[in-house]
Amino acid sequence: MIKVIYILVFSIFFVFNTSIFVVAGDYKLPDTGIQRCYDNTKEIPCPNPGQAFYGQDAQYAGPQPSYLDNGDGTVTDLNTGLMWEQEDGGSVYCSHALAHCDGLSLANQSDWRIPTRSELLSMVDYGYHSSNVASIDETYFPGCRLDKYWSSSIVTYDPGDRWYVDFSTGKTGKINCFDSIYYRASVRC
């Protein structure tokens, strides 16, 4: 009986000290850039506390997007700590995007990968959007297309599909990984 209790205590200690309490680091989600408030049908002046529709995204200021051009074909996001390949590499099938990152050596780094949907969304500036300007800081990503970019995030209910982020609108969606051509982004952390 004592042996079982020791095993149980050790197992609980091991689980709580390894897999549940993982430190995520200093990751600051950038502000969305949204500056307008809305009711159910139209834009409105941003409401005060206690008024209907108070508490919208435009009423909260988060860390502003902040990037550093490393001068070597990469850009570092100073909020998330992620390093991005500055050029997108053109439109490719999902498998080609994955293969590109597996073989990429850039800025003396070789641990490149396709970003997750959340990582791509962290670069979207929803206040920067217009019909002919990408919803991303084009100062640091001058080749960004008004189009969809692959993510590494698999759609759990349809494993043949991947999530994408559309930098013309900042929206996300899913598409079949095997017969669709989208743009590629590379990231490392």
C-alpha positions as protocol buffer text, in pm:
chain_id: "A"
residue {
  index: 1
  type: MET
  ca { x: 0 y: 0 z: 0 }
}
residue {
  index: 2
  type: ILE
  ca { x: 281 y: 245 z: 88 }
}
residue {
  index: 3
  type: LYS
  ca { x: 453 y: 166 z: -241 }
}
residue {
  index: 4
  type: VAL
  ca { x: 134 y: 257 z: -432 }
}
residue {
  index: 5
  type: ILE
  ca { x: 110 y: 588 z: -244 }
}
residue {
  index: 6
  type: TYR
  ca { x: 475 y: 672 z: -325 }
}
residue {
  index: 7
  type: ILE
  ca { x: 416 y: 592 z: -691 }
}
residue {
  index: 8
  type: LEU
  ca { x: 101 y: 803 z: -692 }
}
residue {
  index: 9
  type: VAL
  ca { x: 275 y: 1099 z: -521 }
}
residue {
  index: 10
  type: PHE
  ca { x: 573 y: 1075 z: -759 }
}
residue {
  index: 11
  type: SER
  ca { x: 341 y: 1057 z: -1060 }
}
residue {
  index: 12
  type: ILE
  ca { x: 144 y: 1362 z: -948 }
}
residue {
  index: 13
  type: PHE
  ca { x: 469 y: 1553 z: -880 }
}
residue {
  index: 14
  type: PHE
  ca { x: 606 y: 1457 z: -1223 }
}
residue {
  index: 15
  type: VAL
  ca { x: 287 y: 1557 z: -1407 }
}
residue {
  index: 16
  type: PHE
  ca { x: 254 y: 1892 z: -1230 }
}
residue {
  index: 17
  type: ASN
  ca { x: 618 y: 1980 z: -1274 }
}
residue {
  index: 18
  type: THR
  ca { x: 653 y: 1889 z: -1641 }
}
residue {
  index: 19
  type: SER
  ca { x: 344 y: 1909 z: -1852 }
}
residue {
  index: 20
  type: ILE
  ca { x: 89 y: 2133 z: -1689 }
}
residue {
  index: 21
  type: PHE
  ca { x: 291 y: 2432 z: -1572 }
}
residue {
  index: 22
  type: VAL
  ca { x: 479 y: 2534 z: -1884 }
}
residue {
  index: 23
  type: VAL
  ca { x: 623 y: 2885 z: -1882 }
}
residue {
  index: 24
  type: ALA
  ca { x: 535 y: 3059 z: -2207 }
}
residue {
  index: 25
  type: GLY
  ca { x: 792 y: 3335 z: -2183 }
}
residue {
  index: 26
  type: ASP
  ca { x: 737 y: 3704 z: -2236 }
}
residue {
  index: 27
  type: TYR
  ca { x: 485 y: 3700 z: -2520 }
}
residue {
  index: 28
  type: LYS
  ca { x: 290 y: 4023 z: -2561 }
}
residue {
  index: 29
  type: LEU
  ca { x: 2 y: 4002 z: -2805 }
}
residue {
  index: 30
  type: PRO
  ca { x: 11 y: 4320 z: -3015 }
}
residue {
  index: 31
  type: ASP
  ca { x: -282 y: 4560 z: -3031 }
}
residue {
  index: 32
  type: THR
  ca { x: -525 y: 4483 z: -3315 }
}
residue {
  index: 33
  type: GLY
  ca { x: -525 y: 4838 z: -3451 }
}
residue {
  index: 34
  type: ILE
  ca { x: -905 y: 4860 z: -3440 }
}
residue {
  index: 35
  type: GLN
  ca { x: -1007 y: 5221 z: -3370 }
}
residue {
  index: 36
  type: ARG
  ca { x: -1383 y: 5226 z: -3430 }
}
residue {
  index: 37
  type: CYS
  ca { x: -1681 y: 5116 z: -3221 }
}
residue {
  index: 38
  type: TYR
  ca { x: -2008 y: 4965 z: -3345 }
}
residue {
  index: 39
  type: ASP
  ca { x: -2356 y: 4884 z: -3228 }
}
residue {
  index: 40
  type: ASN
  ca { x: -2555 y: 4600 z: -3384 }
}
residue {
  index: 41
  type: THR
  ca { x: -2580 y: 4769 z: -3724 }
}
residue {
  index: 42
  type: LYS
  ca { x: -2345 y: 5067 z: -3765 }
}
residue {
  index: 43
  type: GLU
  ca { x: -2041 y: 5258 z: -3646 }
}
residue {
  index: 44
  type: ILE
  ca { x: -2100 y: 5465 z: -3331 }
}
residue {
  index: 45
  type: PRO
  ca { x: -1893 y: 5696 z: -3107 }
}
residue {
  index: 46
  type: CYS
  ca { x: -1715 y: 5475 z: -2855 }
}
residue {
  index: 47
  type: PRO
  ca { x: -1944 y: 5441 z: -2550 }
}
residue {
  index: 48
  type: ASN
  ca { x: -1852 y: 5528 z: -2190 }
}
residue {
  index: 49
  type: PRO
  ca { x: -1850 y: 5280 z: -1902 }
}
residue {
  index: 50
  type: GLY
  ca { x: -2204 y: 5172 z: -1818 }
}
residue {
  index: 51
  type: GLN
  ca { x: -2339 y: 5251 z: -2165 }
}
residue {
  index: 52
  type: ALA
  ca { x: -2453 y: 4987 z: -2409 }
}
residue {
  index: 53
  type: PHE
  ca { x: -2174 y: 4843 z: -2625 }
}
residue {
  index: 54
  type: TYR
  ca { x: -1901 y: 4959 z: -2386 }
}
residue {
  index: 55
  type: GLY
  ca { x: -1583 y: 4749 z: -2379 }
}
residue {
  index: 56
  type: GLN
  ca { x: -1508 y: 4708 z: -2748 }
}
residue {
  index: 57
  type: ASP
  ca { x: -1162 y: 4638 z: -2885 }
}
residue {
  index: 58
  type: ALA
  ca { x: -1114 y: 5002 z: -2992 }
}
residue {
  index: 59
  type: GLN
  ca { x: -1142 y: 5108 z: -2627 }
}
residue {
  index: 60
  type: TYR
  ca { x: -839 y: 4908 z: -2515 }
}
residue {
  index: 61
  type: ALA
  ca { x: -480 y: 4987 z: -2601 }
}
residue {
  index: 62
  type: GLY
  ca { x: -235 y: 4700 z: -2617 }
}
residue {
  index: 63
  type: PRO
  ca { x: 130 y: 4696 z: -2713 }
}
residue {
  index: 64
  type: GLN
  ca { x: 172 y: 4855 z: -3055 }
}
residue {
  index: 65
  type: PRO
  ca { x: 317 y: 4636 z: -3329 }
}
residue {
  index: 66
  type: SER
  ca { x: 693 y: 4668 z: -3313 }
}
residue {
  index: 67
  type: TYR
  ca { x: 946 y: 4515 z: -3551 }
}
residue {
  index: 68
  type: LEU
  ca { x: 1320 y: 4518 z: -3607 }
}
residue {
  index: 69
  type: ASP
  ca { x: 1467 y: 4471 z: -3954 }
}
residue {
  index: 70
  type: ASN
  ca { x: 1771 y: 4253 z: -3883 }
}
residue {
  index: 71
  type: GLY
  ca { x: 1932 y: 4348 z: -4215 }
}
residue {
  index: 72
  type: ASP
  ca { x: 1978 y: 3984 z: -4316 }
}
residue {
  index: 73
  type: GLY
  ca { x: 1646 y: 3904 z: -4482 }
}
residue {
  index: 74
  type: THR
  ca { x: 1469 y: 3859 z: -4148 }
}
residue {
  index: 75
  type: VAL
  ca { x: 1247 y: 4071 z: -3923 }
}
residue {
  index: 76
  type: THR
  ca { x: 1203 y: 4021 z: -3548 }
}
residue {
  index: 77
  type: ASP
  ca { x: 867 y: 4091 z: -3388 }
}
residue {
  index: 78
  type: LEU
  ca { x: 962 y: 4273 z: -3068 }
}
residue {
  index: 79
  type: ASN
  ca { x: 630 y: 4183 z: -2900 }
}
residue {
  index: 80
  type: THR
  ca { x: 626 y: 3810 z: -2964 }
}
residue {
  index: 81
  type: GLY
  ca { x: 997 y: 3744 z: -3007 }
}
residue {
  index: 82
  type: LEU
  ca { x: 933 y: 3562 z: -3334 }
}
residue {
  index: 83
  type: MET
  ca { x: 1178 y: 3599 z: -3622 }
}
residue {
  index: 84
  type: TRP
  ca { x: 1018 y: 3611 z: -3967 }
}
residue {
  index: 85
  type: GLU
  ca { x: 1159 y: 3561 z: -4313 }
}
residue {
  index: 86
  type: GLN
  ca { x: 1112 y: 3903 z: -4475 }
}
residue {
  index: 87
  type: GLU
  ca { x: 1014 y: 3776 z: -4822 }
}
residue {
  index: 88
  type: ASP
  ca { x: 720 y: 3541 z: -4871 }
}
residue {
  index: 89
  type: GLY
  ca { x: 871 y: 3324 z: -5143 }
}
residue {
  index: 90
  type: GLY
  ca { x: 571 y: 3321 z: -5373 }
}
residue {
  index: 91
  type: SER
  ca { x: 267 y: 3101 z: -5406 }
}
residue {
  index: 92
  type: VAL
  ca { x: 314 y: 2729 z: -5349 }
}
residue {
  index: 93
  type: TYR
  ca { x: 130 y: 2413 z: -5253 }
}
residue {
  index: 94
  type: CYS
  ca { x: 124 y: 2339 z: -4882 }
}
residue {
  index: 95
  type: SER
  ca { x: 374 y: 2052 z: -4916 }
}
residue {
  index: 96
  type: HIS
  ca { x: 620 y: 2280 z: -5100 }
}
residue {
  index: 97
  type: ALA
  ca { x: 590 y: 2542 z: -4826 }
}
residue {
  index: 98
  type: LEU
  ca { x: 668 y: 2279 z: -4562 }
}
residue {
  index: 99
  type: ALA
  ca { x: 965 y: 2148 z: -4763 }
}
residue {
  index: 100
  type: HIS
  ca { x: 1099 y: 2500 z: -4813 }
}
residue {
  index: 101
  type: CYS
  ca { x: 1106 y: 2568 z: -4440 }
}
residue {
  index: 102
  type: ASP
  ca { x: 1265 y: 2229 z: -4365 }
}
residue {
  index: 103
  type: GLY
  ca { x: 1557 y: 2316 z: -4591 }
}
residue {
  index: 104
  type: LEU
  ca { x: 1582 y: 2689 z: -4523 }
}
residue {
  index: 105
  type: SER
  ca { x: 1906 y: 2831 z: -4384 }
}
residue {
  index: 106
  type: LEU
  ca { x: 1874 y: 3206 z: -4331 }
}
residue {
  index: 107
  type: ALA
  ca { x: 2040 y: 3448 z: -4088 }
}
residue {
  index: 108
  type: ASN
  ca { x: 2263 y: 3165 z: -3963 }
}
residue {
  index: 109
  type: GLN
  ca { x: 1952 y: 2977 z: -3849 }
}
residue {
  index: 110
  type: SER
  ca { x: 1814 y: 2647 z: -3975 }
}
residue {
  index: 111
  type: ASP
  ca { x: 1512 y: 2589 z: -3748 }
}
residue {
  index: 112
  type: TRP
  ca { x: 1257 y: 2758 z: -3976 }
}
residue {
  index: 113
  type: ARG
  ca { x: 897 y: 2638 z: -3998 }
}
residue {
  index: 114
  type: ILE
  ca { x: 556 y: 2739 z: -4129 }
}
residue {
  index: 115
  type: PRO
  ca { x: 389 y: 2965 z: -3867 }
}
residue {
  index: 116
  type: THR
  ca { x: 75 y: 2868 z: -3680 }
}
residue {
  index: 117
  type: ARG
  ca { x: -249 y: 3049 z: -3749 }
}
residue {
  index: 118
  type: SER
  ca { x: -215 y: 3239 z: -3420 }
}
residue {
  index: 119
  type: GLU
  ca { x: 137 y: 3351 z: -3511 }
}
residue {
  index: 120
  type: LEU
  ca { x: 20 y: 3482 z: -3849 }
}
residue {
  index: 121
  type: LEU
  ca { x: -275 y: 3657 z: -3686 }
}
residue {
  index: 122
  type: SER
  ca { x: -38 y: 3828 z: -3440 }
}
residue {
  index: 123
  type: MET
  ca { x: 96 y: 4031 z: -3735 }
}
residue {
  index: 124
  type: VAL
  ca { x: -244 y: 4148 z: -3865 }
}
residue {
  index: 125
  type: ASP
  ca { x: -321 y: 4515 z: -3808 }
}
residue {
  index: 126
  type: TYR
  ca { x: -697 y: 4545 z: -3847 }
}
residue {
  index: 127
  type: GLY
  ca { x: -680 y: 4925 z: -3842 }
}
residue {
  index: 128
  type: TYR
  ca { x: -437 y: 4928 z: -4135 }
}
residue {
  index: 129
  type: HIS
  ca { x: -669 y: 4761 z: -4383 }
}
residue {
  index: 130
  type: SER
  ca { x: -785 y: 4920 z: -4706 }
}
residue {
  index: 131
  type: SER
  ca { x: -875 y: 4778 z: -5044 }
}
residue {
  index: 132
  type: ASN
  ca { x: -522 y: 4804 z: -5182 }
}
residue {
  index: 133
  type: VAL
  ca { x: -300 y: 4785 z: -4872 }
}
residue {
  index: 134
  type: ALA
  ca { x: -214 y: 4466 z: -4686 }
}
residue {
  index: 135
  type: SER
  ca { x: -322 y: 4444 z: -4323 }
}
residue {
  index: 136
  type: ILE
  ca { x: 41 y: 4408 z: -4216 }
}
residue {
  index: 137
  type: ASP
  ca { x: 324 y: 4656 z: -4174 }
}
residue {
  index: 138
  type: GLU
  ca { x: 462 y: 4678 z: -4529 }
}
residue {
  index: 139
  type: THR
  ca { x: 762 y: 4878 z: -4408 }
}
residue {
  index: 140
  type: TYR
  ca { x: 904 y: 4556 z: -4269 }
}
residue {
  index: 141
  type: PHE
  ca { x: 727 y: 4314 z: -4505 }
}
residue {
  index: 142
  type: PRO
  ca { x: 730 y: 4503 z: -4837 }
}
residue {
  index: 143
  type: GLY
  ca { x: 653 y: 4197 z: -5048 }
}
residue {
  index: 144
  type: CYS
  ca { x: 344 y: 4092 z: -4856 }
}
residue {
  index: 145
  type: ARG
  ca { x: 62 y: 4009 z: -5094 }
}
residue {
  index: 146
  type: LEU
  ca { x: -305 y: 4092 z: -5058 }
}
residue {
  index: 147
  type: ASP
  ca { x: -372 y: 3720 z: -5040 }
}
residue {
  index: 148
  type: LYS
  ca { x: -386 y: 3405 z: -4830 }
}
residue {
  index: 149
  type: TYR
  ca { x: -87 y: 3260 z: -4644 }
}
residue {
  index: 150
  type: TRP
  ca { x: -52 y: 2901 z: -4527 }
}
residue {
  index: 151
  type: SER
  ca { x: -33 y: 2819 z: -4159 }
}
residue {
  index: 152
  type: SER
  ca { x: 89 y: 2498 z: -4001 }
}
residue {
  index: 153
  type: SER
  ca { x: -235 y: 2469 z: -3804 }
}
residue {
  index: 154
  type: ILE
  ca { x: -429 y: 2161 z: -3908 }
}
residue {
  index: 155
  type: VAL
  ca { x: -810 y: 2173 z: -3905 }
}
residue {
  index: 156
  type: THR
  ca { x: -887 y: 1916 z: -3635 }
}
residue {
  index: 157
  type: TYR
  ca { x: -1214 y: 1799 z: -3784 }
}
residue {
  index: 158
  type: ASP
  ca { x: -1065 y: 1770 z: -4134 }
}
residue {
  index: 159
  type: PRO
  ca { x: -693 y: 1674 z: -4118 }
}
residue {
  index: 160
  type: GLY
  ca { x: -643 y: 1728 z: -4493 }
}
residue {
  index: 161
  type: ASP
  ca { x: -716 y: 2099 z: -4445 }
}
residue {
  index: 162
  type: ARG
  ca { x: -496 y: 2375 z: -4304 }
}
residue {
  index: 163
  type: TRP
  ca { x: -590 y: 2715 z: -4168 }
}
residue {
  index: 164
  type: TYR
  ca { x: -477 y: 3021 z: -4361 }
}
residue {
  index: 165
  type: VAL
  ca { x: -467 y: 3395 z: -4289 }
}
residue {
  index: 166
  type: ASP
  ca { x: -568 y: 3639 z: -4561 }
}
residue {
  index: 167
  type: PHE
  ca { x: -356 y: 3955 z: -4543 }
}
residue {
  index: 168
  type: SER
  ca { x: -600 y: 4146 z: -4763 }
}
residue {
  index: 169
  type: THR
  ca { x: -865 y: 4132 z: -4490 }
}
residue {
  index: 170
  type: GLY
  ca { x: -706 y: 3980 z: -4180 }
}
residue {
  index: 171
  type: LYS
  ca { x: -959 y: 3698 z: -4193 }
}
residue {
  index: 172
  type: THR
  ca { x: -882 y: 3333 z: -4146 }
}
residue {
  index: 173
  type: GLY
  ca { x: -1029 y: 3026 z: -4307 }
}
residue {
  index: 174
  type: LYS
  ca { x: -956 y: 2666 z: -4400 }
}
residue {
  index: 175
  type: ILE
  ca { x: -859 y: 2508 z: -4728 }
}
residue {
  index: 176
  type: ASN
  ca { x: -744 y: 2171 z: -4856 }
}
residue {
  index: 177
  type: CYS
  ca { x: -370 y: 2134 z: -4819 }
}
residue {
  index: 178
  type: PHE
  ca { x: -323 y: 1911 z: -5122 }
}
residue {
  index: 179
  type: ASP
  ca { x: -489 y: 2098 z: -5406 }
}
residue {
  index: 180
  type: SER
  ca { x: -460 y: 2467 z: -5318 }
}
residue {
  index: 181
  type: ILE
  ca { x: -186 y: 2721 z: -5385 }
}
residue {
  index: 182
  type: TYR
  ca { x: -130 y: 2999 z: -5133 }
}
residue {
  index: 183
  type: TYR
  ca { x: 165 y: 3208 z: -5024 }
}
residue {
  index: 184
  type: ARG
  ca { x: 433 y: 3091 z: -4788 }
}
residue {
  index: 185
  type: ALA
  ca { x: 566 y: 3262 z: -4477 }
}
residue {
  index: 186
  type: SER
  ca { x: 851 y: 3128 z: -4264 }
}
residue {
  index: 187
  type: VAL
  ca { x: 903 y: 3183 z: -3893 }
}
residue {
  index: 188
  type: ARG
  ca { x: 1130 y: 3068 z: -3614 }
}
residue {
  index: 189
  type: CYS
  ca { x: 1116 y: 3125 z: -3242 }
}
